[in-house]
XYZ file of C-alpha atoms in Angstrom:
582
model
C 6.292 2.357 2.423
C 7.179 -1.069 0.946
C 10.673 -1.157 0.110
C 12.903 -3.334 -1.645
C 16.852 -3.530 -1.460
C 19.156 -1.812 -3.250
C 20.777 -2.702 -5.833
C 20.169 -6.560 -6.024
C 19.141 -8.850 -8.244
C 15.305 -8.365 -8.394
C 13.965 -11.536 -8.857
C 15.741 -12.755 -5.941
C 13.347 -10.592 -3.916
C 10.702 -10.270 -5.920
C 7.207 -11.790 -5.237
C 4.730 -13.832 -7.250
C 2.461 -12.706 -9.682
C -0.103 -13.895 -11.241
C -2.899 -14.186 -13.924
C -4.798 -11.120 -13.511
C -8.001 -9.348 -15.568
C -5.800 -6.612 -16.261
C -3.354 -5.467 -19.139
C -0.907 -7.959 -19.609
C 2.874 -5.734 -20.181
C 3.971 -7.263 -23.463
C 7.700 -7.445 -24.219
C 8.164 -3.925 -26.146
C 12.208 -2.912 -26.133
C 13.419 -0.363 -24.709
C 10.263 1.953 -24.690
C 10.327 4.331 -22.233
C 7.021 3.320 -20.581
C 5.401 -0.185 -20.636
C 2.387 -0.646 -22.725
C 0.115 -1.361 -19.218
C -2.238 1.257 -19.982
C -2.826 4.532 -17.689
C -4.746 2.751 -13.579
C -7.715 3.952 -13.035
C -9.788 4.585 -10.285
C -11.081 6.084 -7.317
C -12.550 6.382 -4.371
C -16.189 4.832 -3.977
C -19.107 7.036 -3.248
C -22.092 4.722 -3.463
C -22.395 2.017 -0.985
C -23.064 -0.768 -3.453
C -19.893 -1.188 -3.561
C -18.274 -2.596 -0.599
C -21.597 -5.525 -0.169
C -20.763 -9.124 -0.659
C -20.765 -11.384 -2.456
C -17.942 -10.854 -4.556
C -18.504 -11.988 -8.060
C -18.091 -15.543 -8.826
C -14.800 -16.926 -10.649
C -16.293 -18.699 -14.140
C -15.353 -22.249 -13.761
C -14.103 -21.989 -10.298
C -15.062 -25.038 -7.522
C -14.993 -25.296 -3.948
C -11.928 -28.129 -2.952
C -8.539 -29.510 -2.829
C -5.673 -28.095 -1.268
C -3.533 -25.419 -2.346
C 0.158 -24.794 -1.783
C 2.243 -21.555 -1.263
C 6.055 -22.519 -1.806
C 8.873 -20.075 -0.082
C 12.037 -20.410 0.557
C 11.497 -17.723 3.669
C 9.327 -17.235 6.575
C 7.153 -14.405 6.792
C 8.598 -11.428 9.668
C 5.252 -10.688 11.061
C 1.556 -12.938 11.173
C -0.097 -9.805 13.382
C -1.420 -8.034 10.891
C -0.762 -4.898 12.220
C 3.170 -5.088 12.195
C 2.893 -6.875 8.458
C 5.060 -4.337 6.273
C 6.184 -6.886 3.872
C 3.841 -7.491 0.500
C 3.893 -10.973 0.051
C 2.336 -11.328 4.033
C -0.102 -8.990 2.826
C -1.085 -11.896 0.854
C -1.262 -13.565 2.833
C -3.407 -11.777 5.095
C -6.351 -11.031 2.879
C -6.999 -14.635 3.079
C -7.073 -14.167 7.747
C -8.334 -10.513 7.789
C -10.062 -7.992 6.674
C -9.379 -4.053 6.521
C -11.776 -1.005 7.228
C -11.206 -0.601 3.572
C -10.324 -2.308 0.328
C -9.887 -2.459 -3.557
C -11.747 -3.890 -5.864
C -9.417 -5.149 -9.233
C -12.506 -4.556 -12.090
C -10.361 -4.935 -14.746
C -8.754 -3.314 -17.652
C -6.639 -1.317 -14.799
C -9.393 -0.370 -12.706
C -9.419 -0.006 -9.356
C -12.519 1.121 -6.867
C -11.580 1.797 -3.233
C -14.416 -0.075 -1.293
C -15.717 -1.042 2.242
C -14.156 -3.811 3.689
C -15.386 -4.264 7.460
C -16.661 -1.054 6.681
C -20.337 -0.160 5.067
C -18.233 2.165 3.104
C -14.666 4.269 2.375
C -15.467 6.283 4.999
C -17.095 9.920 5.816
C -15.701 13.062 6.012
C -17.939 13.986 8.981
C -16.945 18.273 8.222
C -15.576 18.565 4.730
C -12.161 19.458 6.167
C -10.669 15.984 5.755
C -9.895 16.353 9.500
C -12.451 14.272 11.190
C -13.828 10.738 9.667
C -16.100 8.018 10.242
C -16.650 4.522 10.286
C -20.009 2.085 10.544
C -18.806 -1.426 10.672
C -21.437 -3.758 9.061
C -22.979 -5.948 11.344
C -22.864 -10.012 11.689
C -19.409 -9.946 10.744
C -17.444 -12.311 13.023
C -14.798 -13.367 14.240
C -13.303 -17.781 13.950
C -15.172 -17.847 17.524
C -18.075 -16.460 16.208
C -18.650 -13.669 18.390
C -18.974 -10.716 16.689
C -16.486 -7.735 15.572
C -17.536 -4.383 17.414
C -16.792 -1.149 17.025
C -14.528 -1.188 20.022
C -12.674 -3.758 18.419
C -11.317 -1.304 15.080
C -10.391 1.203 17.713
C -8.255 -1.174 19.666
C -6.651 -1.880 17.202
C -5.184 0.886 16.175
C -4.865 1.863 19.828
C -2.484 -1.241 20.500
C 0.244 -0.163 17.945
C 1.387 2.606 20.282
C 3.399 0.758 21.820
C 7.312 0.254 20.236
C 7.446 -3.281 20.869
C 5.067 -3.669 18.385
C 6.916 -2.776 15.347
C 6.802 -3.653 11.786
C 4.122 -2.492 10.439
C 2.622 0.957 8.430
C 2.909 4.069 10.737
C 0.369 6.405 9.328
C -2.410 6.855 11.408
C -0.481 6.611 14.299
C 1.644 9.679 13.237
C -1.739 11.384 12.202
C -3.493 10.440 14.904
C -0.579 12.002 17.414
C 0.622 14.839 14.769
C 3.856 13.669 15.289
C 6.120 10.435 13.536
C 7.020 10.559 17.981
C 3.543 8.907 18.421
C 4.481 7.080 21.491
C 5.787 10.318 22.804
C 2.438 11.743 22.859
C 0.504 8.168 23.691
C 2.444 4.920 24.583
C 0.193 2.308 25.198
C 2.645 -0.252 27.130
C 1.936 2.480 30.307
C 0.320 0.201 32.487
C -1.430 4.063 32.983
C -2.710 3.824 29.521
C -3.986 0.180 28.911
C -7.348 1.126 29.123
C -7.860 4.353 27.527
C -7.642 5.052 23.285
C -4.797 6.310 21.197
C -5.847 10.472 21.334
C -8.349 11.111 18.069
C -9.559 7.722 17.838
C -14.120 7.783 19.396
C -16.266 4.845 19.942
C -19.653 6.099 19.163
C -21.257 3.250 19.659
C -21.259 -0.823 18.499
C -20.878 -0.116 15.066
C -19.504 3.164 14.718
C -15.613 4.646 15.011
C -14.464 8.179 14.600
C -11.115 9.469 13.671
C -10.143 12.630 14.471
C -7.162 14.815 12.545
C -5.416 17.638 13.616
C -4.298 18.243 9.975
C -6.227 17.496 6.870
C -5.655 13.764 5.749
C -7.514 13.559 2.293
C -6.398 9.963 1.613
C -7.618 7.713 5.615
C -10.330 6.251 2.942
C -6.946 4.751 1.171
C -4.760 4.428 4.103
C -7.590 2.339 6.100
C -6.427 -0.566 2.925
C -3.403 -1.552 5.067
C -3.945 -3.586 7.775
C -3.315 -1.352 11.233
C -7.380 -1.384 10.444
C -8.067 -4.589 11.110
C -9.855 -5.492 14.388
C -8.185 -6.860 17.617
C -10.079 -8.520 20.272
C -8.656 -6.891 23.238
C -9.048 -9.938 25.710
C -6.837 -12.196 22.794
C -4.175 -9.465 22.109
C -1.105 -11.155 23.908
C 1.188 -8.422 22.565
C 3.724 -9.877 20.701
C 3.073 -13.112 20.795
C -0.387 -12.140 18.850
C 2.379 -12.744 15.764
C 1.755 -16.420 16.670
C -2.002 -16.525 17.047
C -3.700 -13.736 14.955
C -7.956 -13.872 15.484
C -9.703 -14.284 12.121
C -11.934 -12.020 10.180
C -11.341 -13.627 6.776
C -12.306 -16.951 4.901
C -9.663 -19.322 6.682
C -8.047 -19.128 9.814
C -4.646 -20.278 10.853
C -4.271 -24.336 11.988
C -1.032 -24.484 12.224
C 2.227 -22.726 12.117
C 5.660 -23.715 12.763
C 7.684 -20.855 12.311
C 10.541 -21.594 9.557
C 8.148 -24.960 8.182
C 4.989 -24.316 7.509
C 1.496 -22.377 8.075
C -1.444 -24.303 7.019
C -4.916 -21.974 6.447
C -8.614 -23.595 7.029
C -11.635 -22.508 5.855
C -12.895 -20.068 8.747
C -16.433 -21.216 9.196
C -17.587 -18.250 10.217
C -16.762 -15.911 7.897
C -20.047 -13.960 5.982
C -18.917 -13.905 2.257
C -22.360 -11.677 2.093
C -20.322 -8.688 3.931
C -16.961 -9.280 1.767
C -16.862 -7.891 -1.424
C -13.281 -8.846 -2.740
C -12.775 -12.961 -1.155
C -13.605 -15.929 -2.233
C -12.751 -19.589 -0.101
C -12.808 -21.734 -2.696
C -9.643 -24.683 -1.727
C -10.525 -26.247 1.597
C -6.817 -25.125 2.827
C -4.024 -23.121 1.852
C -0.614 -24.893 2.987
C 2.316 -22.594 3.312
C 5.314 -25.011 3.118
C 8.924 -23.048 4.555
C 12.238 -22.935 3.653
C 12.748 -24.483 0.084
C 15.528 -22.738 -2.140
C 14.540 -20.769 -4.574
C 16.388 -22.778 -7.177
C 14.571 -25.876 -5.887
C 11.189 -23.942 -5.696
C 11.298 -22.894 -9.967
C 12.469 -26.596 -11.035
C 9.643 -28.183 -8.857
C 7.457 -26.299 -10.718
C 8.561 -26.541 -14.338
C 8.467 -30.297 -13.140
C 4.837 -29.443 -12.174
C 4.394 -33.213 -10.795
C 2.198 -34.232 -8.042
C 1.054 -31.599 -5.592
C 3.135 -28.972 -6.972
C 0.809 -28.711 -9.297
C -1.419 -27.119 -7.083
C 1.162 -24.936 -6.281
C 2.709 -21.435 -6.628
C 5.621 -19.442 -4.921
C 6.975 -15.848 -3.695
C 9.724 -15.481 -6.304
C 11.574 -17.734 -8.944
C 15.273 -18.268 -9.202
C 16.790 -15.407 -11.909
C 18.910 -17.561 -13.392
C 16.596 -19.685 -14.998
C 14.331 -16.834 -16.124
C 16.320 -17.461 -19.680
C 15.601 -21.181 -19.957
C 12.016 -21.506 -18.766
C 11.427 -18.635 -21.266
C 12.491 -20.352 -24.294
C 10.170 -23.311 -23.006
C 7.458 -24.084 -25.829
C 5.442 -25.986 -22.643
C 5.601 -23.677 -20.395
C 4.411 -21.001 -22.060
C 0.617 -21.414 -20.345
C 1.817 -21.338 -17.222
C 4.330 -17.833 -17.505
C 2.884 -14.791 -15.513
C 4.829 -11.944 -16.742
C 3.761 -8.080 -14.909
C 4.456 -4.920 -14.190
C 4.817 -4.167 -10.335
C 3.948 -0.789 -8.441
C 7.862 -1.031 -7.268
C 9.787 1.302 -9.351
C 13.993 1.787 -8.803
C 15.663 4.874 -8.742
C 19.567 6.308 -9.182
C 19.529 8.208 -6.402
C 21.399 11.834 -6.827
C 22.193 13.184 -3.271
C 21.253 16.647 -3.784
C 22.944 18.229 -1.172
C 26.734 16.902 -2.600
C 25.394 17.553 -6.644
C 24.182 21.261 -6.498
C 24.868 21.956 -9.824
C 21.360 21.224 -11.851
C 22.999 20.450 -15.116
C 24.827 17.848 -13.770
C 21.620 16.162 -12.539
C 19.739 17.020 -16.246
C 23.456 15.669 -17.755
C 23.524 12.325 -15.364
C 19.375 11.841 -16.492
C 20.466 12.260 -20.190
C 23.307 10.031 -19.912
C 21.619 7.409 -18.631
C 21.850 3.872 -19.791
C 18.667 1.685 -18.900
C 19.204 -1.245 -21.614
C 22.953 -2.172 -19.933
C 20.793 -1.426 -16.610
C 18.165 -4.069 -17.192
C 20.773 -6.600 -18.694
C 21.943 -6.285 -15.700
C 19.466 -7.209 -13.679
C 18.985 -10.835 -15.443
C 16.996 -8.833 -18.955
C 13.514 -7.211 -19.720
C 11.506 -9.890 -17.457
C 12.369 -8.753 -14.545
C 12.351 -4.979 -15.709
C 11.556 -2.118 -17.882
C 12.772 1.303 -18.774
C 11.365 4.047 -16.571
C 11.233 7.768 -17.108
C 8.497 9.348 -14.478
C 8.203 9.502 -10.569
C 4.881 7.523 -10.440
C 4.493 4.137 -11.213
C 2.525 3.315 -14.646
C 0.179 1.559 -11.556
C -0.859 5.124 -9.809
C -4.137 6.525 -10.390
C -3.937 9.341 -12.838
C -0.229 8.365 -13.855
C 1.002 10.561 -17.268
C 3.454 9.281 -19.241
C 6.816 11.433 -20.421
C 10.558 11.513 -20.638
C 12.208 14.338 -19.585
C 15.554 13.583 -20.352
C 14.767 11.281 -23.663
C 17.884 10.027 -24.234
C 16.315 6.232 -25.498
C 17.436 3.298 -24.791
C 21.259 3.833 -23.948
C 20.937 7.427 -22.956
C 21.871 10.215 -25.338
C 26.095 11.016 -24.109
C 26.725 13.856 -26.719
C 23.511 15.681 -24.858
C 24.991 14.867 -21.319
C 28.201 16.444 -22.444
C 26.974 19.647 -23.842
C 25.461 20.354 -21.017
C 28.255 19.415 -19.069
C 30.479 21.872 -21.475
C 33.497 20.289 -20.732
C 33.612 19.711 -17.506
C 34.266 15.877 -15.775
C 32.622 15.815 -13.112
C 34.203 12.961 -10.878
C 31.100 11.355 -8.736
C 30.595 8.805 -5.963
C 28.350 5.551 -6.933
C 28.064 3.259 -3.910
C 26.622 0.433 -4.069
C 26.072 -3.151 -2.109
C 28.658 -5.639 -1.459
C 27.143 -8.957 -2.334
C 27.849 -9.846 -6.364
C 24.741 -8.598 -8.161
C 24.710 -4.944 -7.065
C 28.367 -5.194 -7.843
C 27.585 -6.059 -11.281
C 24.595 -3.709 -11.548
C 26.650 -0.727 -10.253
C 29.318 -1.257 -13.520
C 26.748 -1.161 -15.523
C 25.004 2.029 -14.843
C 29.348 3.118 -14.498
C 29.834 2.336 -17.483
C 27.038 4.590 -19.183
C 27.996 7.416 -17.809
C 31.282 7.501 -17.871
C 30.212 7.687 -22.042
C 29.099 11.156 -21.103
C 32.325 12.558 -19.641
C 31.915 11.717 -15.868
C 34.524 9.794 -13.474
C 32.671 7.501 -11.375
C 34.097 6.294 -8.339
C 31.795 2.401 -6.566
C 32.234 2.608 -3.344
C 30.907 -1.126 -1.616
C 29.291 -0.783 1.158
C 27.578 -3.616 3.187
C 24.225 -4.871 1.708
C 22.410 -5.479 4.543
C 23.167 -1.863 6.077
C 22.864 -0.162 2.779
C 19.224 1.681 3.708
C 20.263 2.931 6.790
C 23.337 4.043 5.169
C 21.875 6.021 2.160
C 19.105 7.190 4.934
C 21.702 8.989 6.653
C 21.912 12.842 6.073
C 25.137 12.911 5.844
C 26.442 10.176 3.685
C 29.422 10.125 1.196
C 28.129 9.553 -1.689
C 26.714 11.230 -4.915
C 24.804 8.615 -6.297
C 22.969 5.395 -5.249
C 20.345 3.036 -6.074
C 17.176 1.854 -4.517
C 13.402 1.152 -5.466
C 10.204 2.176 -3.888
C 6.610 1.117 -3.946
C 3.689 3.325 -2.559
C 1.447 1.768 -0.627
C -1.765 2.970 -2.013
C -1.860 3.604 -5.973
C -1.975 7.649 -5.251
C 0.838 10.213 -5.474
C 0.300 11.101 -2.042
C 2.314 8.286 -1.000
C 4.869 9.259 -3.321
C 5.514 11.699 -3.793
C 5.727 14.278 -0.640
C 6.936 10.559 1.442
C 10.386 10.669 -1.202
C 10.618 15.002 -2.275
C 9.286 17.133 1.053
C 13.064 18.249 2.264
C 10.671 19.413 5.517
C 11.079 15.494 6.628
C 14.464 15.349 6.481
C 16.898 14.288 9.790
C 20.075 13.402 10.749
C 19.515 9.667 9.988
C 16.453 7.377 9.091
C 15.419 9.142 6.155
C 13.288 8.405 2.857
C 13.652 12.017 0.869
C 17.034 9.830 -0.498
C 17.778 12.777 -2.969
C 17.609 15.172 0.536
C 15.364 17.697 -1.900
C 14.324 20.400 -0.622
C 12.455 23.250 -1.950
C 9.860 25.614 -0.709
C 7.558 25.921 -2.814
C 7.504 22.191 -3.899
C 6.866 21.280 -0.243
C 3.746 23.888 -0.404
C 2.427 22.400 -3.431
C 2.574 18.835 -1.673
C 0.480 20.624 1.536
C -1.934 22.283 -1.149
C -2.248 18.464 -3.030
C -3.298 16.676 0.196
C -5.618 18.836 1.107
C -7.866 18.124 -2.100
C -11.054 16.279 -0.604
C -11.881 15.331 -4.759
C -9.526 12.512 -5.175
C -9.343 12.814 -8.931
C -8.328 16.613 -8.519
C -5.994 15.250 -6.636
C -4.557 12.400 -9.134
C -4.325 14.696 -11.738
C -2.266 17.464 -9.989
C 0.366 14.415 -8.631
C 0.562 13.550 -11.951
C 1.514 17.455 -12.887
C 3.695 17.753 -9.941
C 5.780 14.388 -11.341
C 6.353 16.351 -14.501
C 7.394 19.571 -12.528
C 9.814 17.752 -10.104
C 11.660 15.917 -13.029
C 11.889 18.968 -15.667
C 12.417 22.106 -13.643
C 14.977 19.830 -10.501
C 15.961 16.431 -11.610
C 16.460 14.742 -8.740
C 16.759 11.882 -9.428
C 16.981 9.441 -12.437
C 14.334 6.945 -12.834
C 15.996 3.961 -13.440
C 12.905 0.949 -13.815
C 9.452 -0.348 -13.402
C 9.602 -3.480 -11.985
C 8.283 -6.582 -13.320
C 7.752 -10.193 -11.751
C 8.456 -13.381 -13.867
C 7.470 -16.591 -12.366
C 5.836 -20.209 -13.440
C 2.915 -21.665 -11.027
C 1.455 -24.906 -11.261
C -0.613 -26.375 -13.894
C -3.331 -26.932 -11.557
C -4.038 -23.619 -9.947
C -6.716 -21.163 -11.448
C -7.525 -17.310 -10.674
C -4.060 -15.766 -9.470
C -4.219 -12.466 -10.187
C -1.693 -10.274 -9.222
C -2.689 -7.202 -7.155
C -1.445 -3.578 -8.403
C -1.780 -2.235 -4.831
C 0.302 -4.847 -3.000
C 2.693 -5.611 -6.436
C 1.907 -9.437 -5.601
C 0.045 -12.162 -6.548
C -3.585 -12.241 -4.861
C -4.637 -15.064 -3.390
C -8.081 -14.162 -2.752
C -9.592 -15.682 -6.351
C -7.299 -18.826 -5.925
C -9.062 -22.451 -7.039
C -7.636 -25.804 -8.046
C -8.300 -27.569 -11.900
């Protein structure tokens, strides 16, 4: 899962958003849910949806250089090792996945085939055997054709502990264990010419995946970049990061780590096979190592090449001045992202349901959002799932209002004054946010002790089963817009181990676990979406395992001559596939 660091100022980490065909998120004060309507969509059943070319963007013309200004380098350019939303957004320019999402506007997403002719065939109707046919005529940047064997090898090479960083769903599912290299280790010499278990190349254009258990969300999962083809002869292991082979509209022609990345047209890309990408600019020039405050100032000034530029996050300190500058209003983007932030309640330590419910009644979301930098950066959230989840249903199980209801919380506590420890990162922003939460909870009778811990190891520490804390905050975003990539990942107690946990509340309930299995095996994605929404509400109403805090929002300014930016409701960052220059 794509995670964000805990208890830090959002915009310092958040990614760029842009103009979207979707409804804008309006500032709605302290309402519990954003004004953006419920996400709709699903998996296409019509192969025609997967055909190219992508519809032309009105008024868009070819030519020019688009500039991406960033402080930080990308951890990986190797598609299979990418798990950063900004890296995957850049990746859409130079690689293609088996499936992908079409943004149809009005909060509608449709999963279609990208490299594949469609979203895959459930061969036996039990979600255990999936077959993909590759579109003919798709070529790499050197003109050679993409074959099914390249897809098979692209997944197989990831059964290697040296190639870490990316999502691991497919390897875990094929091996039927999180310790997938214990089943097959591609790094061993005897496995060099073998395919990973469960993968079969049927013919030049057909690849098959066999799983021991039902995985009905395989089509969604292949939207992630472990389905990217890799020509075996071009695989340089960990050095593939330096020069991944392109299947997209652009290819990497220069990469100086920490300094710049240049992408130019891939003349062997065929738009007639591509349902989502365009190639309007002649070049994308990524400039790295520029301080976020400087990037923000340059985009505000809008001089020279910066008129053709955008970024991956603005300076939080400049948000209010941007918002009040009338001259910038037609260059401001404000959108909700798929990221959620929760205050986790350690259910191993806080076992009393009434105490957990009282925490939900007492939380002052308004103060917390102000500690982040204001409502430009977060919207109050009361659900476990993001509104950008297909089938999402809004509810508030504990309607304490924007500042909480201390009176209701005290009633549940019955005169008790629970003493709880709230852990947070040791940076100044995290301290400010922790104080905001502490102040609100203490109004309801809680006694909160704050404990600072190194920010760079915070997620590791809360992922330890025996951590000594009662409360802590972190963020989460689904890897695809389904409840399957949030609820069972964060609340299935069978996954709890000594360390490296993602079930941060350490919640474990047999009936809920059985419901996870039931919904995961539903072949009808619409029925599954409805079931995930119902389970979301059940978890909060009956168990109160955590306190939802905010739906994350991105806020930025971009160059005046940039068109076609839109926020991907899947990636949670700006997508570049429609960018054109005015």
